Short mmCIF file of C-alpha atoms in Angstrom, two decimals:
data_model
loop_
_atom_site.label_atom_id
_atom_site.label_comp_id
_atom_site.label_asym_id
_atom_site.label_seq_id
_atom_site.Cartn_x
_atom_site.Cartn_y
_atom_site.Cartn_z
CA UNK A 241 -13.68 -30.85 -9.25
CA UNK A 242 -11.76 -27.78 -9.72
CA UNK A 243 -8.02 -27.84 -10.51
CA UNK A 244 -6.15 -26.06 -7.60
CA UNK A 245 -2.29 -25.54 -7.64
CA UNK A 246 -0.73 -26.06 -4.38
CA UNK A 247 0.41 -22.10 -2.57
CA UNK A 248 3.41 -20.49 -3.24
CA UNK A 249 5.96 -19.75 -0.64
CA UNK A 250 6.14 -15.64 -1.45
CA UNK A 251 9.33 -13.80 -1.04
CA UNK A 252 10.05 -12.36 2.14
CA UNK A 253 10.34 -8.09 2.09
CA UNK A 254 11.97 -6.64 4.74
CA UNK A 255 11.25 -3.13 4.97
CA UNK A 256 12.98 0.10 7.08
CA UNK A 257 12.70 3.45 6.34
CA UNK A 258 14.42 6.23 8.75
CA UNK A 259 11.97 9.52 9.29
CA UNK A 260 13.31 12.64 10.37
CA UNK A 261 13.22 12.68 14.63
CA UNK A 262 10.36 15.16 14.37
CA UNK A 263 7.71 12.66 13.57
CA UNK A 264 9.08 10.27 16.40
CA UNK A 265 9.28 10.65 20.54
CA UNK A 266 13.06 12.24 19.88
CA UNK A 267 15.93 10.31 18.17
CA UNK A 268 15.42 7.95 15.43
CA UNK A 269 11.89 7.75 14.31
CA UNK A 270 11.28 4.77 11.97
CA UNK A 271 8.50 2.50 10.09
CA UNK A 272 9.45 -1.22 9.73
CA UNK A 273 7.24 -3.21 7.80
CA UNK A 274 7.44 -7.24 6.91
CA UNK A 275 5.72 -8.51 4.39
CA UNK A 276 5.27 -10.75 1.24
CA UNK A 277 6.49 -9.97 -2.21
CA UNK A 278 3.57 -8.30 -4.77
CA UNK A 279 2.80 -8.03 -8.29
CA UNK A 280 2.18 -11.24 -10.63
CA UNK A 281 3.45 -14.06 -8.36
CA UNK A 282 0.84 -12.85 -6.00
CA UNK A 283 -2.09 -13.88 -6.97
CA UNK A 284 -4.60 -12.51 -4.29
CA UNK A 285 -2.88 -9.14 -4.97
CA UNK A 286 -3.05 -8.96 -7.99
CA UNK A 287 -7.05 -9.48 -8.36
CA UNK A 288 -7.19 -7.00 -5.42
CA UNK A 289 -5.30 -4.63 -7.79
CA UNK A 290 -7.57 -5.68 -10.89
CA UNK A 291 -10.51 -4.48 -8.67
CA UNK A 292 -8.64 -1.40 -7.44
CA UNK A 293 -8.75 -0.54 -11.49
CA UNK A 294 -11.85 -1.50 -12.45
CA UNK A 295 -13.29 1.08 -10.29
CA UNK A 296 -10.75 3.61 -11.79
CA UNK A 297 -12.04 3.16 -14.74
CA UNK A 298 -15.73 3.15 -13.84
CA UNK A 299 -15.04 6.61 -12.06
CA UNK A 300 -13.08 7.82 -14.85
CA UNK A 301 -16.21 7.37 -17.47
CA UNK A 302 -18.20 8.88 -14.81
CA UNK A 303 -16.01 11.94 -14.61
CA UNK A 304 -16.21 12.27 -18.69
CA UNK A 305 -19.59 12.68 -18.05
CA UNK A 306 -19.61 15.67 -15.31
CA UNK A 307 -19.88 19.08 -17.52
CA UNK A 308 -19.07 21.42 -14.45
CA UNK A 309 -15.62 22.37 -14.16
CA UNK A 310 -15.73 22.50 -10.37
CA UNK A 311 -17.64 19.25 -10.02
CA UNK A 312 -15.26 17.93 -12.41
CA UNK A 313 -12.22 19.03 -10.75
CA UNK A 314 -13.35 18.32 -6.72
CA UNK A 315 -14.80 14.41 -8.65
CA UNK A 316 -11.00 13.84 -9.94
CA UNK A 317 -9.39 14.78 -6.87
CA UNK A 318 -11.54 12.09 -4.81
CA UNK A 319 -11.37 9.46 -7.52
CA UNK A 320 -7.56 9.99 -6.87
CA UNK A 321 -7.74 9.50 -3.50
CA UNK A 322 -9.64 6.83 -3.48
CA UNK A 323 -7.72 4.94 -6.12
CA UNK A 324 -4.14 5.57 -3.94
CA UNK A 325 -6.22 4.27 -0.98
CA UNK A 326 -7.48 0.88 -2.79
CA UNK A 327 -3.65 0.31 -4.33
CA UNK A 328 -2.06 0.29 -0.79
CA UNK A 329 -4.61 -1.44 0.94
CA UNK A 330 -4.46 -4.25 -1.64
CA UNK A 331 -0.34 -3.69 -0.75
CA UNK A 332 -1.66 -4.26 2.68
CA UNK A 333 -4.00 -6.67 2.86
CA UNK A 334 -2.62 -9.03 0.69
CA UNK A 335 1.80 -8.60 1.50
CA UNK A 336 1.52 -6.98 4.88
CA UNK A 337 2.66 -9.57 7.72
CA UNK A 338 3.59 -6.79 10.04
CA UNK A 339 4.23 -3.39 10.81
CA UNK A 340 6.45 -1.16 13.84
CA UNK A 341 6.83 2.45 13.65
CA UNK A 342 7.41 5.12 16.55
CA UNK A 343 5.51 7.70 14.66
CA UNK A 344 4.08 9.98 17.17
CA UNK A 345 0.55 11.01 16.34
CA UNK A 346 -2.35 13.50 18.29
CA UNK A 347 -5.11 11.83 20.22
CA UNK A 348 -8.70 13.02 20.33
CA UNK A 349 -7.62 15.37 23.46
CA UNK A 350 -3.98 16.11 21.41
CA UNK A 351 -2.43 14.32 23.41
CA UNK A 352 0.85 12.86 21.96
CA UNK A 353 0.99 8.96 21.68
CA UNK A 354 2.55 6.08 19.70
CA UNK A 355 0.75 5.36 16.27
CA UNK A 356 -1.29 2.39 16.23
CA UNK A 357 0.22 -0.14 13.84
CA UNK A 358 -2.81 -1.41 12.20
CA UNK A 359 -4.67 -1.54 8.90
CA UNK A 360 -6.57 1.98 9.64
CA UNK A 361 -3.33 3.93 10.43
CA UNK A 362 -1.56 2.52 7.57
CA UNK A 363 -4.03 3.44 5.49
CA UNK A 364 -4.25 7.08 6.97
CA UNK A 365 -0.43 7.70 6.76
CA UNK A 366 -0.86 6.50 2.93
CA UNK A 367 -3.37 9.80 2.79
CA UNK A 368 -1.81 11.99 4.42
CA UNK A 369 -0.57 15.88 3.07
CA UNK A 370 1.85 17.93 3.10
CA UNK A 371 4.08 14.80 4.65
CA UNK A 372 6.10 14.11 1.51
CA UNK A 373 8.72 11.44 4.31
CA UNK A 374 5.82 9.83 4.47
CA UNK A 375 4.81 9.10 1.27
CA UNK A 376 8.00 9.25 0.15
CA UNK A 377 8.51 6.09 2.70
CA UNK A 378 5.72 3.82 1.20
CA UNK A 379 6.16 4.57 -2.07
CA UNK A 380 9.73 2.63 -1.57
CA UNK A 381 7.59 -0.12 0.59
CA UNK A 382 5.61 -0.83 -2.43
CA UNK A 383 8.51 -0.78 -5.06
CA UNK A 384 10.58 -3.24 -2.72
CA UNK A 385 7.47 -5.18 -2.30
CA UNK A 386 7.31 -5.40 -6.47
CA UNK A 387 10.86 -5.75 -7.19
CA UNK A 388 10.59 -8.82 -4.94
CA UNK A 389 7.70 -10.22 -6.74
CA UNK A 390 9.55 -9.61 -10.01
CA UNK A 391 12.72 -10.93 -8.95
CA UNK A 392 11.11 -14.26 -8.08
CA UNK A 393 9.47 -14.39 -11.64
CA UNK A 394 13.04 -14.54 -12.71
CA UNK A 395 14.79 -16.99 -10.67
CA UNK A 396 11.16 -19.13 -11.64
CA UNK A 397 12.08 -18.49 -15.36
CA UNK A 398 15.71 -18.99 -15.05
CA UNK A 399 15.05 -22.75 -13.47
CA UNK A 400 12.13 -23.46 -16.27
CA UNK A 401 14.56 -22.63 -19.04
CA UNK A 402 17.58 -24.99 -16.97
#
């Protein structure tokens, strides 16, 4: 029989971030996002995240390898990409309850509509250029989501040592 620990209620993270009116369908544009608290007092995260660098560091030996400068250079760039992409997903699939925003985005015909609040269109406003709000916006998501998970270590450690 394997020992299991019963779950943890996580920390709730109540996220809101103001973007300028541009992005949205005219006054206040906005992302909202609810979610659980990350880092060490979450454990599914945090083996999400251990993955996340594994394969860093698998493409990083693989890059030491590559003796074009070019290949080298347009290899690090992806590997970057892709490791930004695995961190927020883990962020998402693993703290993410839900998420509002009045972004407005282009169709397939350009046609203007309301982003999609979903694990796809999270993940392509995490890799977007050239929108520094943006990023900007979920780089704050993901420290409030940490501070939370580091804030309940605390209190946990305060009561252990009471």
């Amino acid at each position: 029989m394997a020992l299991r620990l019963p779950k943890r209620e996580l920390p709730a993270v109540e996220f809101r971030c103001v973007l300028p009116e541009a992005f949205g369908p005219g006054g206040e544009c906005f992302i909202e996002i609810d979610a659980r608290a990350a880092g060490a007092i979450n454990a599914p995260f945090v083996m999400a995240v251990e993955r996340a660098m594994q394969q860093h560091r698998i493409g990083m030996r693989k890059l030491g390898k590559l003796e074009d400068d070019a290949a080298y250079v347009e290899a690090d760039a992806k590997l970057a990409a892709e490791s930004t992409r695995s961190r927020l997903l883990a962020i998402y699939d693993h703290c993410v309850i839900a998420w509002r925003s009045n972004i407005q985005v282009l169709d397939e015909k350009d046609n203007v509509v309301p982003i999609t609040c979903d694990r796809d269109s999270f993940a392509e406003l995490a890799e977007m250029r050239g929108v520094p709000e943006i990023a900007k916006a979920l780089a704050k998501f993901e420290a409030a989501c940490v501070d939370a998970g580091k804030l309940q270590a605390e209190d946990d450690e305060a009561t252990v040592k009471n």
